[in-house]
Tab-separated table of C-alpha atoms in Angstrom:
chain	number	residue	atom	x	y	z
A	343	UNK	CA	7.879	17.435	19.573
A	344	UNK	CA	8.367	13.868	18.722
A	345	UNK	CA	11.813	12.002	20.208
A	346	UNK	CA	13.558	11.710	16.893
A	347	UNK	CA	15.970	9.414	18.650
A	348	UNK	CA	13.259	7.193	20.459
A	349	UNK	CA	11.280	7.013	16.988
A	350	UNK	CA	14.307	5.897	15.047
A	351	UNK	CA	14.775	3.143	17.355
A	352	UNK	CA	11.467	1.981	17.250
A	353	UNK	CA	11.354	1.570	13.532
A	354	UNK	CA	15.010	-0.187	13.244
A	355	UNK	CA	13.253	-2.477	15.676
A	356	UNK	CA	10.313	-2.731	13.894
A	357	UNK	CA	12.117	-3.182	10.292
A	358	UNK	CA	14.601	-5.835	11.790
A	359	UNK	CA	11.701	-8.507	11.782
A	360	UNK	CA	10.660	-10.548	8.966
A	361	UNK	CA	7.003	-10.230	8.204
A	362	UNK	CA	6.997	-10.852	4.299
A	363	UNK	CA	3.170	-11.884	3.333
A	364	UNK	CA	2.746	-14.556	0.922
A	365	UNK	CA	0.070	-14.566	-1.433
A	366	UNK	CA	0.278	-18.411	-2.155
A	367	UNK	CA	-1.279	-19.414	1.064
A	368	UNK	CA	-4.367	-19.240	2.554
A	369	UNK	CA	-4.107	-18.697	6.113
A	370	UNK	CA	-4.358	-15.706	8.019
A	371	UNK	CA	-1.843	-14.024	8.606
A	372	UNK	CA	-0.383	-15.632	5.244
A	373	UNK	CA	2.801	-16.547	7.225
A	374	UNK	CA	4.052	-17.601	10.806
A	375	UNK	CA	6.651	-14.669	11.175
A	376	UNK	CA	3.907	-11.982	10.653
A	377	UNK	CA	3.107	-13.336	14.149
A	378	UNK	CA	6.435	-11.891	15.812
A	379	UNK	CA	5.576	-8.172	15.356
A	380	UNK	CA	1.984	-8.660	15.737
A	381	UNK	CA	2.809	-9.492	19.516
A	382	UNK	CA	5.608	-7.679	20.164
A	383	UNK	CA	3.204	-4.387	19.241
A	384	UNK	CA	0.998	-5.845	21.553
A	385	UNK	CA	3.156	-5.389	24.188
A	386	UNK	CA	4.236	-2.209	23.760
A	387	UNK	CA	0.623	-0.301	23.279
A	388	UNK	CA	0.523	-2.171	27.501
A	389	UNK	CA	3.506	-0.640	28.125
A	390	UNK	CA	2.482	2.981	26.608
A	391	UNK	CA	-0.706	2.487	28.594
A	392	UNK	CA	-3.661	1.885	26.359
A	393	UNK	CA	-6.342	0.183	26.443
A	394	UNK	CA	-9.266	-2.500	25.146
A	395	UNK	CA	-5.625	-3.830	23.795
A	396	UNK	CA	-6.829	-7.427	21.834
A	397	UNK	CA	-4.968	-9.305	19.292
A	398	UNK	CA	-7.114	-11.666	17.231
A	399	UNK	CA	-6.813	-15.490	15.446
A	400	UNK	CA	-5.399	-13.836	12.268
A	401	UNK	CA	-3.476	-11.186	14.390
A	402	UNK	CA	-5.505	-7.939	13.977
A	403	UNK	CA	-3.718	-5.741	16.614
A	404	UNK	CA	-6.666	-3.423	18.358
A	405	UNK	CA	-6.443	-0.836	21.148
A	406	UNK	CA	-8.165	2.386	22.267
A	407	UNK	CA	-6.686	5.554	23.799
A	408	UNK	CA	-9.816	6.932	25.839
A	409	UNK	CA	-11.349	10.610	25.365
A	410	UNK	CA	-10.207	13.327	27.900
A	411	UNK	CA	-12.723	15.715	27.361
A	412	UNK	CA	-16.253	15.611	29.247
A	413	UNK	CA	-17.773	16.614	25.440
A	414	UNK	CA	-18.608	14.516	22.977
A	415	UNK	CA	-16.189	13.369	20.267
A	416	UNK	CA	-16.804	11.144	17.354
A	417	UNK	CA	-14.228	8.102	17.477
A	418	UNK	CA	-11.500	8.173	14.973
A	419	UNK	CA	-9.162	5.472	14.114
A	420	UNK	CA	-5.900	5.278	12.577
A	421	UNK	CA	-4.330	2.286	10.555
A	422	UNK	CA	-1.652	0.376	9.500
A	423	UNK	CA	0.029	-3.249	8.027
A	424	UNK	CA	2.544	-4.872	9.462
A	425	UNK	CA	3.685	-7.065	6.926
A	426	UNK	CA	5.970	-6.052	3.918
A	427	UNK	CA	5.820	-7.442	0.447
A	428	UNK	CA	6.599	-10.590	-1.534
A	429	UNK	CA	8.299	-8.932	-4.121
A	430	UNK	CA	11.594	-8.211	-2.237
A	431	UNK	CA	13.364	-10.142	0.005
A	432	UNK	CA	12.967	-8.719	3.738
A	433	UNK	CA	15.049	-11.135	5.367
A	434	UNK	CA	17.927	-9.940	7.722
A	435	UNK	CA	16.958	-6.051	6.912
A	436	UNK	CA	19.745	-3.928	8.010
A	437	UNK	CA	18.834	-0.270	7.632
A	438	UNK	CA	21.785	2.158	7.476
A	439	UNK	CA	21.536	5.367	9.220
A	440	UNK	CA	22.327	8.723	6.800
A	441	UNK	CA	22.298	11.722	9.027
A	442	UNK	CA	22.619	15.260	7.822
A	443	UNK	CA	22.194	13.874	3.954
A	444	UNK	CA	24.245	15.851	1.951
A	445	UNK	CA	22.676	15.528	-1.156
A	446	UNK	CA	24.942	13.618	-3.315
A	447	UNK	CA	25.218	9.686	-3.983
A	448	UNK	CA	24.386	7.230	-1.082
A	449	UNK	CA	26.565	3.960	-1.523
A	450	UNK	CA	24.146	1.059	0.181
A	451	UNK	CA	26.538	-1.475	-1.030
A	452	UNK	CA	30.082	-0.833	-2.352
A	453	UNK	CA	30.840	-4.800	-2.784
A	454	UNK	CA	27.684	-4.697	-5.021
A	455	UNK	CA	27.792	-1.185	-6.804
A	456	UNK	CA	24.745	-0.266	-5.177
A	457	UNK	CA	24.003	3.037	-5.433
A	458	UNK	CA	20.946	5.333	-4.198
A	459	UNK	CA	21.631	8.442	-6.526
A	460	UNK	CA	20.101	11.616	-7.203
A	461	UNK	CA	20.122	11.465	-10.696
A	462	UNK	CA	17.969	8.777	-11.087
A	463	UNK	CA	15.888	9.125	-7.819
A	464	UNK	CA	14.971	13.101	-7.951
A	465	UNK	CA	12.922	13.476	-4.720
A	466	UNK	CA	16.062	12.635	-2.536
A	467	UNK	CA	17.167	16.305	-3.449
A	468	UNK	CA	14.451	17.724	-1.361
A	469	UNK	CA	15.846	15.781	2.338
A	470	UNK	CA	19.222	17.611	2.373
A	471	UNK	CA	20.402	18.479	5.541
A	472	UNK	CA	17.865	15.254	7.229
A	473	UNK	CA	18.595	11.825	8.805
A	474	UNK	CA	17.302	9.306	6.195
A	475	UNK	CA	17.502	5.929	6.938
A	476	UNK	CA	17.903	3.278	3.470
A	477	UNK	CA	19.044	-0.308	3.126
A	478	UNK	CA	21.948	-1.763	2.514
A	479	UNK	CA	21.453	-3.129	-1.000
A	480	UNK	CA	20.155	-6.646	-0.541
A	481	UNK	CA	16.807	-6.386	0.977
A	482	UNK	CA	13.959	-3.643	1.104
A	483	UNK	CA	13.884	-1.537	4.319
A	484	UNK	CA	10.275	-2.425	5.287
A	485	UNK	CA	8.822	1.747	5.220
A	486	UNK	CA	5.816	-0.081	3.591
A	487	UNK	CA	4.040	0.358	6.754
A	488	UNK	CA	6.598	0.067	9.448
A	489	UNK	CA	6.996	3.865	9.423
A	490	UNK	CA	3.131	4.388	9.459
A	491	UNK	CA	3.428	1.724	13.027
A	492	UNK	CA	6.119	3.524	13.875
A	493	UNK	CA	4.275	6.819	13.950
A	494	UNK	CA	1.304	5.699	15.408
A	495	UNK	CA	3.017	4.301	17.676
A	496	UNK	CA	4.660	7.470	18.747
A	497	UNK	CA	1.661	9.767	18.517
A	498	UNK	CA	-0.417	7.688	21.009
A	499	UNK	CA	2.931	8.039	23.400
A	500	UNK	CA	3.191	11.090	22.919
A	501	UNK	CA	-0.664	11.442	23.733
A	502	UNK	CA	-0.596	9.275	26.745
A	503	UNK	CA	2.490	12.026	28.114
A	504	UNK	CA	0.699	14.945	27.339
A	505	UNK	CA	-2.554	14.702	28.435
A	506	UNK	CA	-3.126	18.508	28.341
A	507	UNK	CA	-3.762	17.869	24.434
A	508	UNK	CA	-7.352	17.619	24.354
A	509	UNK	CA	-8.620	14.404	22.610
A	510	UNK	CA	-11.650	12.027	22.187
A	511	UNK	CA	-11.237	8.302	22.097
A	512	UNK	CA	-8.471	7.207	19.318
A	513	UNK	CA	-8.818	3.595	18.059
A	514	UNK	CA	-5.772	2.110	16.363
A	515	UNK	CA	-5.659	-1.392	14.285
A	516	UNK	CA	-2.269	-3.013	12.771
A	517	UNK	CA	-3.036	-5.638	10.622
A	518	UNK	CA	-1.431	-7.991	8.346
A	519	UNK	CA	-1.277	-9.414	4.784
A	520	UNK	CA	-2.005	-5.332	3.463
A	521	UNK	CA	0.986	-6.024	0.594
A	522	UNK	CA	-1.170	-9.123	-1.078
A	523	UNK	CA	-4.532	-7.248	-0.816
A	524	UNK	CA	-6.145	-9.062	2.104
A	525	UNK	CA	-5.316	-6.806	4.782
A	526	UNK	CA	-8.768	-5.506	5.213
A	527	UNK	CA	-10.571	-9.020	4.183
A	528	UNK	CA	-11.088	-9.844	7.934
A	529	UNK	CA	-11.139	-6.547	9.827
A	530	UNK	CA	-13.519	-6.137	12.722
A	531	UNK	CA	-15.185	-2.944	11.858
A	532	UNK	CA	-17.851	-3.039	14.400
A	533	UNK	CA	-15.447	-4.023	16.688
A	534	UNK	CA	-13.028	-1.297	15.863
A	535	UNK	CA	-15.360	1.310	16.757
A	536	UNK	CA	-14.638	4.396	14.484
A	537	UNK	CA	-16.544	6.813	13.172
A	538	UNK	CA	-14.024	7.092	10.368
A	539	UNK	CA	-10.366	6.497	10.566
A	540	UNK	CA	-7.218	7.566	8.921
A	541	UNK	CA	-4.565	4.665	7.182
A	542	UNK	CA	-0.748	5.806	7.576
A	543	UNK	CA	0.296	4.028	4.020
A	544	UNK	CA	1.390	7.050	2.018
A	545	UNK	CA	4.652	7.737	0.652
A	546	UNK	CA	6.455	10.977	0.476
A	547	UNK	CA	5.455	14.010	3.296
A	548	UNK	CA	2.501	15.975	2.606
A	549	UNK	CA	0.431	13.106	1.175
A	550	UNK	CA	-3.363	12.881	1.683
A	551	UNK	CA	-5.303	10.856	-1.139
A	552	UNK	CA	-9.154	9.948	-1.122
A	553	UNK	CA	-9.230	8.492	-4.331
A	554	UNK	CA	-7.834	5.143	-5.804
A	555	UNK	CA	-7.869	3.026	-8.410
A	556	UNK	CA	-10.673	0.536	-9.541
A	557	UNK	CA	-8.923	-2.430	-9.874
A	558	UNK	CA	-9.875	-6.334	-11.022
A	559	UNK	CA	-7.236	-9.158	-12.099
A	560	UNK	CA	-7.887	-11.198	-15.088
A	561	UNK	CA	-6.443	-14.455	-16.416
A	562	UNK	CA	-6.380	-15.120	-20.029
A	563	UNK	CA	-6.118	-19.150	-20.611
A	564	UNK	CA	-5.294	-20.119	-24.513
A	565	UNK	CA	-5.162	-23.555	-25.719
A	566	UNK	CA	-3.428	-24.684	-28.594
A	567	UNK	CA	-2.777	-27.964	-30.273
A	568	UNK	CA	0.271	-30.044	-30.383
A	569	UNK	CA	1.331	-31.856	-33.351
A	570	UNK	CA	4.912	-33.179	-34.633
A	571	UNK	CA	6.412	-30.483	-35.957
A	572	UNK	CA	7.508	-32.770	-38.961
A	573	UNK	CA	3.719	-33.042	-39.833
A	574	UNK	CA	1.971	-29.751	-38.203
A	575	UNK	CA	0.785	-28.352	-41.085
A	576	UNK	CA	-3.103	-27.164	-41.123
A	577	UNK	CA	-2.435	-28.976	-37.737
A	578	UNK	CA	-0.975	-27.521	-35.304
A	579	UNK	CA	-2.174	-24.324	-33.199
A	580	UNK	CA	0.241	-22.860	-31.010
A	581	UNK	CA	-1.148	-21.107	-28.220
A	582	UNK	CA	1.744	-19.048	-27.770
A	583	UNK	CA	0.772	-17.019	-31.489
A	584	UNK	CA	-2.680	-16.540	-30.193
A	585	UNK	CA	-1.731	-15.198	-26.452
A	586	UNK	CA	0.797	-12.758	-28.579
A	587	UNK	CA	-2.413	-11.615	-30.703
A	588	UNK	CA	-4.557	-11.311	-27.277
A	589	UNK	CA	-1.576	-8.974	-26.261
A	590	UNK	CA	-0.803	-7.064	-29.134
A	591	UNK	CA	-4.502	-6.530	-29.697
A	592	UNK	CA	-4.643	-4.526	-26.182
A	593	UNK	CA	-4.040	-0.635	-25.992
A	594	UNK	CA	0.038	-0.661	-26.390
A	595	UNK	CA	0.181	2.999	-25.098
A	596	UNK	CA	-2.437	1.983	-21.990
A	597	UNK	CA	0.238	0.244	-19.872
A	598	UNK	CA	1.842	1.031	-16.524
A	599	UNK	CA	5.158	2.693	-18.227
A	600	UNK	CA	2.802	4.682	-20.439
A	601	UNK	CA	0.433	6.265	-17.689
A	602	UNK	CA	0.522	8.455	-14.864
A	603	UNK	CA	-2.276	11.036	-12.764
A	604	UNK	CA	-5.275	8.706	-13.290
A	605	UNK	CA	-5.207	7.352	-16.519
A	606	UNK	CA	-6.037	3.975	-16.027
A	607	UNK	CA	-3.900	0.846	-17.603
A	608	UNK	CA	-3.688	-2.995	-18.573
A	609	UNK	CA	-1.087	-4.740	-17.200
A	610	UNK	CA	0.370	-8.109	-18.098
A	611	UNK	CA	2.004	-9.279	-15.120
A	612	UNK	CA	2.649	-13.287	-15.906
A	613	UNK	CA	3.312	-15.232	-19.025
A	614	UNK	CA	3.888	-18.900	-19.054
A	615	UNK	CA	3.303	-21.309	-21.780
A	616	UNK	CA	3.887	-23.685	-24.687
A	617	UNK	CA	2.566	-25.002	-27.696
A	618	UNK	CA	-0.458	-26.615	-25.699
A	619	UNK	CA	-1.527	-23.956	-23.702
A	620	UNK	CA	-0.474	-20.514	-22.678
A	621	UNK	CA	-1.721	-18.630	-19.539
A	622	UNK	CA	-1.796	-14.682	-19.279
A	623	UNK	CA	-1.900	-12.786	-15.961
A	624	UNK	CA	-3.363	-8.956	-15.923
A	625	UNK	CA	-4.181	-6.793	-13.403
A	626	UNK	CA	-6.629	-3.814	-14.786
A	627	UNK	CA	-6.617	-0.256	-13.162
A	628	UNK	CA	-9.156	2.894	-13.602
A	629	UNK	CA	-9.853	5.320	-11.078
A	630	UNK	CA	-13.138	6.462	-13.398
A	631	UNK	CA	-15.594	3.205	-12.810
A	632	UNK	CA	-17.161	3.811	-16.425
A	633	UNK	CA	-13.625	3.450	-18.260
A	634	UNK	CA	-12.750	0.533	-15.328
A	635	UNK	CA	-15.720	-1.286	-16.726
A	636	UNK	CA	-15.132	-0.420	-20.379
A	637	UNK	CA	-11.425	-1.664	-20.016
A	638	UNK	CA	-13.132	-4.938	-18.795
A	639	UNK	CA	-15.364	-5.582	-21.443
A	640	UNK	CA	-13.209	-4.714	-24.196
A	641	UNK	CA	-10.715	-7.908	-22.805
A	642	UNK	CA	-14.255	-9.937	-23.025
A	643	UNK	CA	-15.147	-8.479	-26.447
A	644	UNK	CA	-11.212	-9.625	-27.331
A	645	UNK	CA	-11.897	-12.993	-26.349
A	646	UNK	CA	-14.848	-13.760	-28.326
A	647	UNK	CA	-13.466	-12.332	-31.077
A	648	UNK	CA	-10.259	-14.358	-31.227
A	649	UNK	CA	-12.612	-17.316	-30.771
A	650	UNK	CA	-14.430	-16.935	-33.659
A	651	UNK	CA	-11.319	-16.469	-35.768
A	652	UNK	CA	-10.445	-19.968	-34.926
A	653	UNK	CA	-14.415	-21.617	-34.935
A	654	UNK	CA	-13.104	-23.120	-31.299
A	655	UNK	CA	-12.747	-22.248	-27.802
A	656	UNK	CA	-9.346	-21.833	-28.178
A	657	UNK	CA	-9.197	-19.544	-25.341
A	658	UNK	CA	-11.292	-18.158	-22.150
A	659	UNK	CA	-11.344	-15.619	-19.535
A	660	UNK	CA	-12.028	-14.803	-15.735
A	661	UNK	CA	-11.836	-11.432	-14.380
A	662	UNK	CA	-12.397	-10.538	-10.991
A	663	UNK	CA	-12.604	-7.684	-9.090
A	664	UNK	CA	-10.432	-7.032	-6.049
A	665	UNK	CA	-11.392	-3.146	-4.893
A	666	UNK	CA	-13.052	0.127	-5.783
A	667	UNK	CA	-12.125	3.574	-5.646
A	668	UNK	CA	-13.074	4.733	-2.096
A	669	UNK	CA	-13.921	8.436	-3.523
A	670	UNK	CA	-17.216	7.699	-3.732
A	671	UNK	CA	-17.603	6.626	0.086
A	672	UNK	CA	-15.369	9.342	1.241
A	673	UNK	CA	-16.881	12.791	-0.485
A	674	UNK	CA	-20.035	12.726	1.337
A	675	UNK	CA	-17.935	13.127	4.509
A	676	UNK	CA	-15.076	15.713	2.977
A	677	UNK	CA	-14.759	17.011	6.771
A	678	UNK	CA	-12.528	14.326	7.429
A	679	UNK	CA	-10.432	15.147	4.499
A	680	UNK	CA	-10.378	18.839	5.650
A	681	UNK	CA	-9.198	18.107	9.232
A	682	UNK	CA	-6.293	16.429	8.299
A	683	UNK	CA	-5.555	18.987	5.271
A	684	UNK	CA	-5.786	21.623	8.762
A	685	UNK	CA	-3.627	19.263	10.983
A	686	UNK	CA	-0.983	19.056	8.107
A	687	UNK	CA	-0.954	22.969	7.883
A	688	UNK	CA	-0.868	23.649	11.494
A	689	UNK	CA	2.156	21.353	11.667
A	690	UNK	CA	4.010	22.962	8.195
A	691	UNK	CA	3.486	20.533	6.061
A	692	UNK	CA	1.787	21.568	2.704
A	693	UNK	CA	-0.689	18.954	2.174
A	694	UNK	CA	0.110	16.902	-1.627
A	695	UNK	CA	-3.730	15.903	-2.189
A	696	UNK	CA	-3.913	13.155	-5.322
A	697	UNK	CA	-5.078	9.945	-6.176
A	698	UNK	CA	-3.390	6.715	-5.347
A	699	UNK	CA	-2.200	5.016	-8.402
A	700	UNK	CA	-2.819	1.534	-6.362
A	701	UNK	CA	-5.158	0.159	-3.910
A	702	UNK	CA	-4.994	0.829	0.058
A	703	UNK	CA	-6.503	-0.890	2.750
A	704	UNK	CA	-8.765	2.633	3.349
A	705	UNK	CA	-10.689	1.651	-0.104
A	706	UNK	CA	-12.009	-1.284	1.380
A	707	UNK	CA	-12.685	-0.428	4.522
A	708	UNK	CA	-14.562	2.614	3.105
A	709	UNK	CA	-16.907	0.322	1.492
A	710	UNK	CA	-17.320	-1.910	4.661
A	711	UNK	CA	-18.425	1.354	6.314
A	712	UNK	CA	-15.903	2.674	7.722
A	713	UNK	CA	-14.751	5.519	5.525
A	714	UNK	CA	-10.744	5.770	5.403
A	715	UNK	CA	-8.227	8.046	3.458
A	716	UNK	CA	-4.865	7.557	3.207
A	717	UNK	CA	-1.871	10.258	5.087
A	718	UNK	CA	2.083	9.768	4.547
A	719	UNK	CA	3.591	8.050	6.032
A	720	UNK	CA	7.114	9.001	4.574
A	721	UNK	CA	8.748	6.693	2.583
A	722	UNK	CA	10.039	6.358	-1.076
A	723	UNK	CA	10.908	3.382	-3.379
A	724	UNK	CA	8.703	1.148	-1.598
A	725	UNK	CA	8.812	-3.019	-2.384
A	726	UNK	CA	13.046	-3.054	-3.496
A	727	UNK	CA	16.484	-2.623	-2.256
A	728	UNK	CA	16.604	1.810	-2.891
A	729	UNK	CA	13.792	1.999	-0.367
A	730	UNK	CA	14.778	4.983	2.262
A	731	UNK	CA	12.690	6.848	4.417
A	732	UNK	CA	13.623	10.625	6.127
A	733	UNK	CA	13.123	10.233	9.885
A	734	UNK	CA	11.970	14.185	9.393
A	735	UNK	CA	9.131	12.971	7.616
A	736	UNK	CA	8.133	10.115	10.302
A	737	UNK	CA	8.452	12.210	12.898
A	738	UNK	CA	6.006	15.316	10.947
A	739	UNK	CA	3.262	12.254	9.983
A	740	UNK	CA	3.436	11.290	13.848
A	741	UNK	CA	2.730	15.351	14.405
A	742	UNK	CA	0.122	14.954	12.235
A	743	UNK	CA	-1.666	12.115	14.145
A	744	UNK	CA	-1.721	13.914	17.393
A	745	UNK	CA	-2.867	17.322	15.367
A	746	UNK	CA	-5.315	15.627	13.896
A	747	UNK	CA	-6.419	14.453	17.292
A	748	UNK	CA	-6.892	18.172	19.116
A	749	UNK	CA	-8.422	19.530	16.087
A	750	UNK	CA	-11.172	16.712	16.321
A	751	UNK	CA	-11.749	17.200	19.408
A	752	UNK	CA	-12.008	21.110	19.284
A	753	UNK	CA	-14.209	20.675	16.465
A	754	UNK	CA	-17.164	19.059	18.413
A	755	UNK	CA	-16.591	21.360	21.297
C-alpha cells in the first residue's frame, strides 16, 4: 500500500514551487523557475535509488529502474510535466488539507467568498469520507501534473522497497513546458528507451484515454481603412464589422460551451482591434481527422469569400497545426491499453475509457514513435483557483503504476 502520509508530503512539496510555463518565450524550459523542481526531482530519484538518472539543457528529467527478472521484458515508460499553466497564477501555492470530506461546502477563502461547492462542482460528491487537498482561493493547486510526479514518484519507491514485485526495466521522464504544448517538442525518445510508455496527465480516478483531439490554431488578420469620421462615407472600412462577419459566419452552435464527447469545435480565443485592423485568435478541435480538415477549410473558404465581397484583400489567414489524435498510433498496439484497463481492475478501480477533449503530451510522442496513452492522475478543476485533488485517488494511480508493472512483466513470462 502506498504511504498516504509520505505521498501527501511529497506533493505539498512539489506544489509549493513555482514552475508556471510561459508561452511568450522561446527558451527551453520557457522559464528559470521550471529549473527548481527539475533538480530537486533529480535528487530524489538518487536518493530512491535509480538509475541512468540525467537531466538535460532544457531540463528533461530521465531515469531507469532496472528489470528483476532473468526473462525478457519490453521497456515501458511512464510520464509527466512539471510545469503548471499560464492561465492561473501559481505563485505562493498554499494547498489546504480536507480530511474525511464531508460532503458539503469547502470555504478556500472566507475573506474572499471563495467557495468550492457541491452544487456547482458535482463530482466532489463522490470523495466523501477522503482527504482532498484544494487551494486556498488565490492561486491553482498545481494537480496539473504534480500529482502524476507525485505518483510516479511513489510507485518507483515503492518498487525499489519491494523488490519481490516482479518487474522489467521502468523508464520515467518529467519534462517541462507540457501546459503551452511544447512539452514533447524536445524529448529524447531514443534516448528514453521505451517500448511504449504511459503519461500520468488524467483527471478524475479511473481515467484511461487513447484518443484526442486534432487540433491546429489559426489567426484571422482583417484590415480596414481609416478615414475621419466627419468624411468616411463610401470611405471608410472598419475592420472591426468585417472580423464580426468572419465570426458570426462560423458554426454558432460548434463552440466549446456547445460541445462535449467528441464533437469537435471553433474557438475564438483573442480579439483585439480597431478601425485599421483587427486580429482574431482560434484554436480548432476534431477528434475525426476528416471533419478536423473540413473545419479548416471551411475558415479558408470564409476568407476568400469575405474577400471578394470587398474586391480587396481585406483580410488573410494562417492556420497551423499543433497535434493529432494519437488513436491512430495507439490501436495497432491495444495490448497496452488492455494492461492498464487489467492493472486498474486488479487494484478496484473501474477503468473510465474516453477521449481527451484536449491534447496530451502522449499524442505527440505517439507520433514520434513512441506510442503513449494517457492514466489519471486524480485531479479536478485543473488551470484555476477550485482545483482539488483526493489523495485516495493519487495514492490508487500510484497502485496502478506498480500494477501495471507486475502485470508486464508476467505477461512476457
Amino acid at each position: 500500500m502506498i504511504n498516504k502520509e509520505r505521498l501527501t508530503n511529497k506533493f505539498i512539496s512539489y506544489v509549493k514551487i513555482d514552475t508556471q510555463s510561459d508561452p511568450k518565450s522561446d527558451t527551453t524550459p520557457s522559464t528559470e523557475k521550471q529549473w527548481n523542481l527539475a533538480k530537486k526531482l533529480v535528487q530524489e530519484l538518487k536518493e530512491i535509488g535509480l538509475e541512468d538518472i540525467s537531466i538535460d539543457e532544457n531540463a528533461y528529467v530521465m531515469a531507469g529502474l532496472p528489470a528483476n527478472v532473468p526473462h525478457k521484458v519490453p521497456v515501458i515508460g511512464f510520464v509527466s510535466h512539471f510545469d503548471t499553466t499560464p492561465d492561473f497564477s501559481g505563485t505562493n501555492v498554499n494547498p489546504q488539507i480536507i480530511e474525511n470530506y464531508d460532503g458539503k461546502d469547502i470555504v478556500l477563502n472566507p475573506e474572499k467568498n471563495i467557495i468550492l461547492s457541491p452544487e456547482y462542482f458535482e463530482d466532489l460528491q463522490q470523495y466523501k469520507g477522503q482527504t482532498l487537498i484544494t487551494t486556498d482561493g488565490t492561486t491553482l493547486l498545481g494537480a496539473d501534473d504534480k500529482a502524476g510526479i507525485t505518483e510516479i514518484m511513489m510507485a518507483m519507491e515503492y518498487l525499489v522497497d519491494n523488490p519481490e514485485i516482479p518487474h522489467g526495466k521502468i523508464r520515467i521522464c518529467f519534462t517541462p513546458d507540457e501546459e503551452i504544448g511544447r512539452g514533447a517538442h524536445k524529448f529524447n525518445v531514443e534516448k528514453f528507451g521505451a517500448e511504449w510508455a504511459y503519461t500520468m496527465d488524467g483527471s478524475q480516478i479511473g481515467e484511461l484515454e487513447y484518443e484526442n483531439f486534432n487540433a491546429a490554431s489559426a489567426v484571422v488578420k482583417v484590415f480596414g481603412k481609416s478615414v475621419h469620421p466627419g468624411y468616411a462615407k463610401d470611405k471608410m472600412i472598419n475592420s472591426m464589422y468585417i472580423a464580426q462577419d468572419f465570426i458570426n459566419s462560423l458554426p454558432r452552435l460548434e463552440t466549446p460551451e456547445h460541445t462535449e464527447g467528441r464533437q469537435g469545435f471553433f474557438h475564438l480565443s483573442s480579439i483585439k482591434g480597431d478601425v485599421e485592423e483587427t486580429e482574431l485568435e482560434y484554436i480548432i478541435r476534431d477528434h475525426d481527422k476528416t471533419h478536423f480538415e473540413a473545419r479548416k477549410q471551411m475558415m479558408h473558404d470564409l476568407v476568400s469569400d469575405i474577400c471578394s465581397q470587398y474586391e480587396r484583400d481585406c483580410i488573410s489567414i494562417e492556420i497551423k497545426d499543433q497535434y493529432a489524435n494519437m488513436r491512430e498510433k495507439v490501436e495497432p498496439v491495444m495490448h497496452i491499453i488492455d494492461l492498464a484497463e487489467k492493472a486498474m481492475q486488479e487494484v478496484n478501480v473501474k477503468p473510465i475509457i474516453k477521449p481527451i477533449r484536449g491534447g496530451t503530451d502522449g499524442a505527440q510522442l505517439s507520433f514520434m514513435g513512441l506510442p503513449c496513452p494517457n492514466i489519471f492522475a486524480g485531479g479536478h478543476n485543473f488551470h484555476g483557483k477550485y482545483e482539488y485533488v483526493p489523495v485516495e485517488s493519487m495514492q490508487k494511480a500510484a497502485e496502478v503504476i506498480v500494477k501495471l508493472a507486475e502485470l508486464t512483466a508476467k505477461k512476457y513470462e
